[in-house]
Amino acid sequence: MLINCDYVDRSRKWPNISIKVLLAVLTIGVLLWLENQAAQHSATQGPAPSVLIVSLEFRHNTFSGNGIYAISQAEGLAAQGIHVLVVCARPVVEDIAEISPFIDVIKEGLSEIALPVPMSKWGSLGMESAWEDFADAMSSVNLPQFGFVPDAILGVDWHGVGASVALVNTHNEAALGGVPIIYMSYRVFSRSGGSSAAETEFYATMERRGAQRVALTVALSQSDAAASPLERVSPASCIHRCVTRCSQWRGVAAMDAGTAAF
């Protein structure tokens, strides 16, 4: 199953069944691992596991399936007792430099930090979107100051992964250097193509770069996992192998990349 804006009618709400099925596909591996972590923490009376989701689109002026799925995935993880913090973008017309980031508590177990990006670039997830502004804004986020250090980082698509890397490389390297980044591939942009060969190549480059920087890529299907540029990532044989490897990642400096296709 592929989230492809070419066949999504954005004027109508997506069927609930589609959301439930796709969310199950996207989150089952992460949930299995995190539930295991939660059980271990509970046994030792330690804190519940936590996850950082980095998604360009989330609750603010949601315009596509990416935002809908990011919201549902965040709420689903929080419902499992996982502490979830979402770093997302928020389109604004005022001077971005005058806006400081802060944590907004959405509900128990779910919070967000919404970073301002230009309204003029909103409404797209492609190369003309606010992906660079979003990555640049990560320099204003100091997670240790907010008292949040996740067990895993979920980057939604190539712009989410790029922003995740930028986040780690700014103020947070000491705290987040051993935290695995997981590429949540909602859509293979290079597969659906762009309006030109140059745009398609741009997506291929960004997706390939993202896949090479993460510990795990979660694809929606075997065909997505095999699609260029994700073919450069060694495929995992099954979800259980991915979960087993996940449990060993925290604090490991050198990690082999793997792709989980459900």
Short mmCIF file of C-alpha atoms in Angstrom, two decimals:
data_model
loop_
_atom_site.label_atom_id
_atom_site.label_comp_id
_atom_site.label_asym_id
_atom_site.label_seq_id
_atom_site.Cartn_x
_atom_site.Cartn_y
_atom_site.Cartn_z
CA MET A 1 0.00 0.00 0.00
CA LEU A 2 1.46 3.35 -1.05
CA ILE A 3 0.42 6.83 0.08
CA ASN A 4 0.44 8.58 -3.25
CA CYS A 5 -1.03 12.06 -3.59
CA ASP A 6 -1.79 11.28 -7.24
CA TYR A 7 -4.80 9.21 -6.17
CA VAL A 8 -5.73 10.83 -2.87
CA ASP A 9 -8.80 13.05 -2.98
CA ARG A 10 -7.88 15.70 -0.41
CA SER A 11 -11.32 17.27 -0.58
CA ARG A 12 -12.78 14.34 1.34
CA LYS A 13 -11.85 12.68 4.60
CA TRP A 14 -10.02 9.41 4.18
CA PRO A 15 -12.04 6.32 5.11
CA ASN A 16 -11.53 5.28 8.72
CA ILE A 17 -10.73 1.73 7.66
CA SER A 18 -7.85 2.97 5.49
CA ILE A 19 -6.39 4.93 8.37
CA LYS A 20 -6.66 1.96 10.74
CA VAL A 21 -5.09 -0.47 8.30
CA LEU A 22 -2.22 1.82 7.35
CA LEU A 23 -1.52 2.81 10.94
CA ALA A 24 -1.29 -0.86 11.87
CA VAL A 25 1.17 -1.36 9.03
CA LEU A 26 3.29 1.62 10.07
CA THR A 27 3.40 1.18 13.84
CA ILE A 28 3.32 -2.51 14.66
CA GLY A 29 7.10 -2.95 14.77
CA VAL A 30 7.66 0.18 16.83
CA LEU A 31 4.83 -0.74 19.20
CA LEU A 32 6.13 -4.27 19.79
CA TRP A 33 9.53 -2.95 20.74
CA LEU A 34 8.18 -0.09 22.85
CA GLU A 35 5.70 -2.34 24.65
CA ASN A 36 8.62 -4.59 25.54
CA GLN A 37 10.51 -1.56 26.81
CA ALA A 38 7.45 -0.44 28.78
CA ALA A 39 7.19 -3.85 30.44
CA GLN A 40 10.85 -3.73 31.40
CA HIS A 41 10.50 -0.20 32.78
CA SER A 42 7.37 -1.18 34.69
CA ALA A 43 9.15 -4.14 36.27
CA THR A 44 11.89 -1.86 37.53
CA GLN A 45 9.48 1.01 38.34
CA GLY A 46 11.38 3.20 35.91
CA PRO A 47 9.95 5.80 33.52
CA ALA A 48 7.87 4.71 30.52
CA PRO A 49 9.65 4.68 27.15
CA SER A 50 9.48 7.80 25.02
CA VAL A 51 9.43 8.56 21.30
CA LEU A 52 10.20 11.71 19.34
CA ILE A 53 8.27 12.09 16.06
CA VAL A 54 9.65 14.61 13.58
CA SER A 55 7.02 15.45 10.97
CA LEU A 56 6.87 18.53 8.76
CA GLU A 57 3.07 18.33 8.76
CA PHE A 58 1.03 17.68 11.89
CA ARG A 59 -1.90 19.50 13.55
CA HIS A 60 -1.40 22.99 12.15
CA ASN A 61 -3.18 23.68 8.84
CA THR A 62 -3.14 19.98 7.94
CA PHE A 63 -3.43 19.60 4.17
CA SER A 64 -2.54 16.00 3.25
CA GLY A 65 -2.57 12.38 4.35
CA ASN A 66 0.87 12.80 5.92
CA GLY A 67 -0.52 15.08 8.59
CA ILE A 68 -3.54 12.85 9.19
CA TYR A 69 -1.37 9.76 9.61
CA ALA A 70 1.21 11.54 11.77
CA ILE A 71 -1.55 12.67 14.14
CA SER A 72 -3.09 9.19 14.29
CA GLN A 73 0.27 7.49 14.77
CA ALA A 74 1.25 9.88 17.58
CA GLU A 75 -2.10 9.37 19.32
CA GLY A 76 -1.85 5.60 18.87
CA LEU A 77 1.59 5.44 20.48
CA ALA A 78 0.46 7.68 23.35
CA ALA A 79 -2.55 5.41 23.90
CA GLN A 80 -0.09 2.55 24.45
CA GLY A 81 1.43 4.39 27.40
CA ILE A 82 4.39 5.77 25.42
CA HIS A 83 5.52 9.33 26.07
CA VAL A 84 5.34 11.03 22.66
CA LEU A 85 6.79 14.41 21.69
CA VAL A 86 6.17 15.66 18.15
CA VAL A 87 8.39 18.30 16.57
CA CYS A 88 6.47 19.70 13.62
CA ALA A 89 6.09 22.84 11.51
CA ARG A 90 3.53 25.62 11.90
CA PRO A 91 2.95 28.08 9.04
CA VAL A 92 3.09 31.72 10.08
CA VAL A 93 3.00 35.10 8.38
CA GLU A 94 4.83 37.02 11.13
CA ASP A 95 8.58 37.32 11.61
CA ILE A 96 9.89 33.84 12.38
CA ALA A 97 12.86 35.21 14.32
CA GLU A 98 10.49 36.64 16.93
CA ILE A 99 8.98 33.24 17.80
CA SER A 100 10.60 30.96 20.41
CA PRO A 101 9.81 27.23 20.60
CA PHE A 102 7.82 25.85 23.52
CA ILE A 103 6.18 22.54 24.44
CA ASP A 104 2.42 22.39 24.05
CA VAL A 105 0.70 19.53 25.90
CA ILE A 106 -2.00 18.12 23.62
CA LYS A 107 -3.20 15.34 25.93
CA GLU A 108 -1.74 13.01 28.52
CA GLY A 109 1.39 11.44 27.08
CA LEU A 110 1.37 13.55 23.90
CA SER A 111 3.03 16.94 23.45
CA GLU A 112 4.38 18.95 20.54
CA ILE A 113 6.89 21.63 19.67
CA ALA A 114 5.64 23.53 16.62
CA LEU A 115 8.38 25.41 14.75
CA PRO A 116 7.42 28.40 12.59
CA VAL A 117 7.91 28.21 8.81
CA PRO A 118 6.80 30.65 6.09
CA MET A 119 3.13 30.45 5.18
CA SER A 120 4.15 31.07 1.56
CA LYS A 121 5.74 27.60 1.42
CA TRP A 122 2.89 25.75 3.12
CA GLY A 123 0.61 23.29 1.35
CA SER A 124 3.31 21.12 -0.23
CA LEU A 125 5.54 18.25 0.86
CA GLY A 126 7.73 18.44 -2.23
CA MET A 127 10.98 20.22 -3.04
CA GLU A 128 9.17 23.58 -3.00
CA SER A 129 7.96 23.02 0.57
CA ALA A 130 9.36 24.47 3.79
CA TRP A 131 11.67 21.48 4.33
CA GLU A 132 14.82 23.63 4.54
CA ASP A 133 13.19 26.11 6.92
CA PHE A 134 12.04 23.20 9.06
CA ALA A 135 15.54 21.69 9.25
CA ASP A 136 17.10 25.09 9.97
CA ALA A 137 14.61 25.69 12.80
CA MET A 138 15.94 22.60 14.62
CA SER A 139 18.81 24.77 15.86
CA SER A 140 16.31 26.42 18.23
CA VAL A 141 15.28 23.13 19.85
CA ASN A 142 17.33 21.99 22.85
CA LEU A 143 15.64 18.81 24.04
CA PRO A 144 17.65 18.37 27.25
CA GLN A 145 16.45 21.81 28.34
CA PHE A 146 12.89 20.57 27.86
CA GLY A 147 13.72 17.49 29.92
CA PHE A 148 13.00 15.07 27.07
CA VAL A 149 15.42 12.42 25.78
CA PRO A 150 13.65 9.79 23.62
CA ASP A 151 14.37 6.10 23.19
CA ALA A 152 13.79 6.42 19.44
CA ILE A 153 13.28 9.15 16.84
CA LEU A 154 10.71 8.61 14.08
CA GLY A 155 11.34 10.82 11.05
CA VAL A 156 8.40 11.04 8.65
CA ASP A 157 9.60 10.86 5.04
CA TRP A 158 12.79 12.45 3.73
CA HIS A 159 12.13 15.90 5.19
CA GLY A 160 11.44 14.44 8.63
CA VAL A 161 14.64 12.39 8.54
CA GLY A 162 16.68 15.38 7.39
CA ALA A 163 15.24 17.49 10.20
CA SER A 164 15.92 14.66 12.68
CA VAL A 165 19.59 14.59 11.69
CA ALA A 166 19.75 18.37 11.99
CA LEU A 167 18.20 18.16 15.44
CA VAL A 168 20.77 15.63 16.65
CA ASN A 169 23.65 17.63 15.18
CA THR A 170 22.81 20.90 16.92
CA HIS A 171 22.42 21.16 20.69
CA ASN A 172 21.43 17.57 21.18
CA GLU A 173 24.35 15.42 20.01
CA ALA A 174 25.52 14.45 23.50
CA ALA A 175 22.01 13.46 24.58
CA LEU A 176 20.78 11.95 21.30
CA GLY A 177 23.96 10.51 19.78
CA GLY A 178 23.02 6.94 20.70
CA VAL A 179 19.31 7.23 19.93
CA PRO A 180 18.22 5.38 16.76
CA ILE A 181 16.52 7.37 14.00
CA ILE A 182 13.80 5.40 12.21
CA TYR A 183 12.76 6.45 8.70
CA MET A 184 8.95 6.24 8.53
CA SER A 185 8.41 6.14 4.78
CA TYR A 186 4.80 7.20 4.33
CA ARG A 187 5.48 7.76 0.64
CA VAL A 188 8.38 7.06 -1.74
CA PHE A 189 8.50 10.43 -3.48
CA SER A 190 11.00 9.35 -6.12
CA ARG A 191 8.68 6.53 -7.08
CA SER A 192 5.65 8.71 -7.74
CA GLY A 193 7.92 11.13 -9.56
CA GLY A 194 7.97 14.88 -9.96
CA SER A 195 7.06 17.35 -12.65
CA SER A 196 10.52 17.03 -14.18
CA ALA A 197 13.48 14.67 -14.27
CA ALA A 198 15.40 17.07 -12.04
CA GLU A 199 12.66 16.98 -9.39
CA THR A 200 12.52 13.17 -9.45
CA GLU A 201 16.30 13.02 -9.06
CA PHE A 202 16.09 15.47 -6.15
CA TYR A 203 13.68 13.14 -4.32
CA ALA A 204 15.86 10.11 -5.09
CA THR A 205 18.90 11.89 -3.68
CA MET A 206 17.13 13.04 -0.51
CA GLU A 207 15.57 9.63 0.12
CA ARG A 208 18.85 7.82 -0.50
CA ARG A 209 20.67 10.21 1.81
CA GLY A 210 18.01 9.75 4.47
CA ALA A 211 18.07 5.94 4.24
CA GLN A 212 21.84 5.94 4.69
CA ARG A 213 21.65 8.04 7.86
CA VAL A 214 19.13 6.00 9.84
CA ALA A 215 19.14 2.76 11.77
CA LEU A 216 15.91 1.42 10.31
CA THR A 217 13.59 2.22 7.41
CA VAL A 218 9.94 1.22 7.77
CA ALA A 219 8.36 0.79 4.34
CA LEU A 220 4.69 0.25 3.57
CA SER A 221 5.24 -2.68 1.25
CA GLN A 222 7.86 -5.01 -0.18
CA SER A 223 7.77 -3.06 -3.43
CA ASP A 224 8.43 0.19 -1.56
CA ALA A 225 11.32 -1.44 0.28
CA ALA A 226 12.79 -2.62 -3.01
CA ALA A 227 12.20 0.68 -4.81
CA SER A 228 15.11 2.95 -5.61
CA PRO A 229 16.64 4.58 -3.60
CA LEU A 230 15.67 2.39 -0.64
CA GLU A 231 17.15 -0.66 -2.36
CA ARG A 232 20.57 0.35 -1.03
CA VAL A 233 19.41 -0.53 2.48
CA SER A 234 19.75 -4.18 3.48
CA PRO A 235 16.24 -5.63 3.88
CA ALA A 236 15.35 -7.31 7.18
CA SER A 237 13.83 -10.77 6.86
CA CYS A 238 10.86 -9.99 9.11
CA ILE A 239 9.54 -7.61 11.71
CA HIS A 240 10.78 -9.73 14.62
CA ARG A 241 14.36 -9.32 13.48
CA CYS A 242 13.86 -5.55 13.37
CA VAL A 243 12.41 -5.49 16.87
CA THR A 244 15.30 -7.60 18.17
CA ARG A 245 17.81 -5.25 16.60
CA CYS A 246 15.96 -2.21 17.93
CA SER A 247 16.44 -3.40 21.50
CA GLN A 248 20.21 -3.36 20.97
CA TRP A 249 20.52 0.07 19.35
CA ARG A 250 20.39 2.51 22.25
CA GLY A 251 23.94 3.66 23.01
CA VAL A 252 25.51 1.78 20.09
CA ALA A 253 27.77 4.08 18.07
CA ALA A 254 27.96 2.03 14.86
CA MET A 255 24.71 0.54 13.62
CA ASP A 256 23.85 -1.52 10.56
CA ALA A 257 20.94 -0.18 8.55
CA GLY A 258 17.88 -2.33 7.94
CA THR A 259 14.55 -2.05 6.21
CA ALA A 260 11.32 -3.43 7.61
CA ALA A 261 8.62 -4.03 5.03
CA PHE A 262 5.21 -5.08 6.30
#
